[in-house]
PDB file of C-alpha atoms in Angstrom:
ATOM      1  CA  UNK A 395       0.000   0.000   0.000  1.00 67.00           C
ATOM      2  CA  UNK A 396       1.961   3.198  -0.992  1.00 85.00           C
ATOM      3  CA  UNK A 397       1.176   6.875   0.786  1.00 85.00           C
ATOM      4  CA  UNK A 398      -1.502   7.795  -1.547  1.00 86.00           C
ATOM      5  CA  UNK A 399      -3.524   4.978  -0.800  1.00 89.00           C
ATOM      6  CA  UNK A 400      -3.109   5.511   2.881  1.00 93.00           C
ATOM      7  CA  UNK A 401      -3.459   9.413   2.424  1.00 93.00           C
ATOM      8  CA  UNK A 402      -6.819   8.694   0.630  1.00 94.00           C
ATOM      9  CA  UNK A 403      -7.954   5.905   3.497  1.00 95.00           C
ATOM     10  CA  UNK A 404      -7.730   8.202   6.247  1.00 96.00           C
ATOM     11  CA  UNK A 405      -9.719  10.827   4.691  1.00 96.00           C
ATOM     12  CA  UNK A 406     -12.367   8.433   3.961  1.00 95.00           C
ATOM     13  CA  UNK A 407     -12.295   7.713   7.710  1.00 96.00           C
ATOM     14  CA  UNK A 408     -11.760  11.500   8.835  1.00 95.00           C
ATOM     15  CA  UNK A 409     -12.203  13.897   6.633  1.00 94.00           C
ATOM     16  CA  UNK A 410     -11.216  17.018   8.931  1.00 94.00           C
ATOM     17  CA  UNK A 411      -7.577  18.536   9.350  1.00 91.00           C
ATOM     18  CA  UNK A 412      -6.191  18.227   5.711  1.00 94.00           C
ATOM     19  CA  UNK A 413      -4.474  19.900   3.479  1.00 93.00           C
ATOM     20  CA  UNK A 414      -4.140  20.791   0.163  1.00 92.00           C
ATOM     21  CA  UNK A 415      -1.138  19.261  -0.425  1.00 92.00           C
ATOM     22  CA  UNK A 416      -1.977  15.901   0.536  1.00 93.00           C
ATOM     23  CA  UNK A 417      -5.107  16.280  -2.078  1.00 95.00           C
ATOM     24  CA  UNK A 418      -2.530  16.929  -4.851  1.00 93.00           C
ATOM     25  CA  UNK A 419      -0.827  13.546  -3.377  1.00 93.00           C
ATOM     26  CA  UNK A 420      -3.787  11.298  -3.841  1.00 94.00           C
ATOM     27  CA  UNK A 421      -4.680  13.346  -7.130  1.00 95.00           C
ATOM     28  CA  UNK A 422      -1.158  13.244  -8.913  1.00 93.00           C
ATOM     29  CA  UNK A 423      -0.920   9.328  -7.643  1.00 92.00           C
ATOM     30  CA  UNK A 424      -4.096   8.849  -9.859  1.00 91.00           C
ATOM     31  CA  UNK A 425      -3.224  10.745 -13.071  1.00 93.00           C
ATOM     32  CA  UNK A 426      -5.847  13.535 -11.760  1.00 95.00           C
ATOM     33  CA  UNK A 427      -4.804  16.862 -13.096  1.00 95.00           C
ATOM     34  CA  UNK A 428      -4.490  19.806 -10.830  1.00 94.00           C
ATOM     35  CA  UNK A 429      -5.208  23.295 -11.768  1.00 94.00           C
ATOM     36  CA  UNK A 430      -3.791  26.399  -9.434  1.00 88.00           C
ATOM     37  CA  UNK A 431      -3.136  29.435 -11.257  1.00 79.00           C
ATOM     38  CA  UNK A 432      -1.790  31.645  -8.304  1.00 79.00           C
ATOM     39  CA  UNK A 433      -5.601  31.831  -7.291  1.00 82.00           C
ATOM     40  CA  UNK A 434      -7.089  30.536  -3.771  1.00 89.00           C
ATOM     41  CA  UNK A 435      -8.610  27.989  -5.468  1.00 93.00           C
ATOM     42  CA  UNK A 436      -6.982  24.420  -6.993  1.00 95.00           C
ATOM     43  CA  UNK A 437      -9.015  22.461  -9.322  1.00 95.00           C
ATOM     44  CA  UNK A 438      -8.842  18.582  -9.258  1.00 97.00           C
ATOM     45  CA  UNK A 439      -9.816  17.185 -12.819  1.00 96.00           C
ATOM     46  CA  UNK A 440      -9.832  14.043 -15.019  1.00 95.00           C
ATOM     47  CA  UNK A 441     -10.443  12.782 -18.802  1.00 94.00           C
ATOM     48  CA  UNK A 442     -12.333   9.890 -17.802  1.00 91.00           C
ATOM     49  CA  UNK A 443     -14.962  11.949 -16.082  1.00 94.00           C
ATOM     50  CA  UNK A 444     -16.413  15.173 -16.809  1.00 93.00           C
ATOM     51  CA  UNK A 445     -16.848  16.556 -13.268  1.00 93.00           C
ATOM     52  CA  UNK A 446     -13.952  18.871 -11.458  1.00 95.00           C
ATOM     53  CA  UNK A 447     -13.747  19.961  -8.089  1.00 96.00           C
ATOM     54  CA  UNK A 448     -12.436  23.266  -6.942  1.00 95.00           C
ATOM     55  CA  UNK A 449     -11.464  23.093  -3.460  1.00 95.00           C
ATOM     56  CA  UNK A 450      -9.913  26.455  -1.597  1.00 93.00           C
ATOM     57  CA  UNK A 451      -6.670  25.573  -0.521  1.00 85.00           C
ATOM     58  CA  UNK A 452      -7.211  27.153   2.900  1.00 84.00           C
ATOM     59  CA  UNK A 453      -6.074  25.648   5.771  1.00 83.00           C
ATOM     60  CA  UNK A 454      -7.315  23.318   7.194  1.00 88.00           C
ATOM     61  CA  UNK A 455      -9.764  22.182   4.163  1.00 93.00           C
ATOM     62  CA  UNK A 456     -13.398  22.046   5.367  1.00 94.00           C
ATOM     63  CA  UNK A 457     -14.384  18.347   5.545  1.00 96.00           C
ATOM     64  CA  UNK A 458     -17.282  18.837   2.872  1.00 96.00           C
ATOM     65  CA  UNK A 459     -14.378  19.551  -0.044  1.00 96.00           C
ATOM     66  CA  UNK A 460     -12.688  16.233   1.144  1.00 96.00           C
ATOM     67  CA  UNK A 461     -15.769  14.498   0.822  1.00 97.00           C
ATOM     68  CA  UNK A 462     -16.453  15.571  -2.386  1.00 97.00           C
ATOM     69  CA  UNK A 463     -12.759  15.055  -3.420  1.00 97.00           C
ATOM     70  CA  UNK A 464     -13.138  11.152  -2.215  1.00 96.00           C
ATOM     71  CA  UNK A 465     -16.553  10.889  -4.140  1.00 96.00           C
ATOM     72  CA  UNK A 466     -14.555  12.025  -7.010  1.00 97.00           C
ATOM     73  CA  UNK A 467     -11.307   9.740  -6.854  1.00 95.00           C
ATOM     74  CA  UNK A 468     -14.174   6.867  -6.546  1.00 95.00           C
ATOM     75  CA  UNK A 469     -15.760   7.891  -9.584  1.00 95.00           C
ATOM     76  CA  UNK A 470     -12.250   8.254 -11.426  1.00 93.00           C
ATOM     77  CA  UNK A 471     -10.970   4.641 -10.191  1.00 91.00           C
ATOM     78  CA  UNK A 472     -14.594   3.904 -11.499  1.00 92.00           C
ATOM     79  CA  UNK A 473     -14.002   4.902 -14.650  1.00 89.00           C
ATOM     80  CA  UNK A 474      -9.938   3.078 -15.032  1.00 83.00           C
ATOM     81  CA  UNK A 475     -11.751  -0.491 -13.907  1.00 77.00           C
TER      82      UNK A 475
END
């Protein structure tokens, strides 16, 4: 099990206290791209599916971005299956 798969684990389990680093972790890990240009926002993406997130990379990240960053990493692994 390599960090990104742990990283993404624990914020399944808890998704307070992270930040936006450790979303570009899980994200890059995946082939997710990730969009921050020099705003307060970062946007998580992928070709397989057509939503994005944009999640402000304030810290720490409110739990409802993680969640909806999970939901989409599901959806992406989805998609490469």
């Amino acid at each position: 099990m390599n960090a990104a798969t742990k990283l993404l684990e624990a914020m399944r389990n808890n998704p307070r206290d992270w930040r936006i680093e450790q979303l570009q972790t899980v994200a890059r890990q995946l082939g997710m791209a990730v969009r921050c240009e020099g705003g307060s926002h970062h946007v998580f993406s992928h070709e397989a599916v057509t939503e994005m997130l944009s999640v402000p990379a304030h810290r720490p990240i409110k739990p409802v971005y993680v969640r909806r960053f999970v939901a989409l990493v599901d959806k992406v692994k989805e998609s490469q299956a």
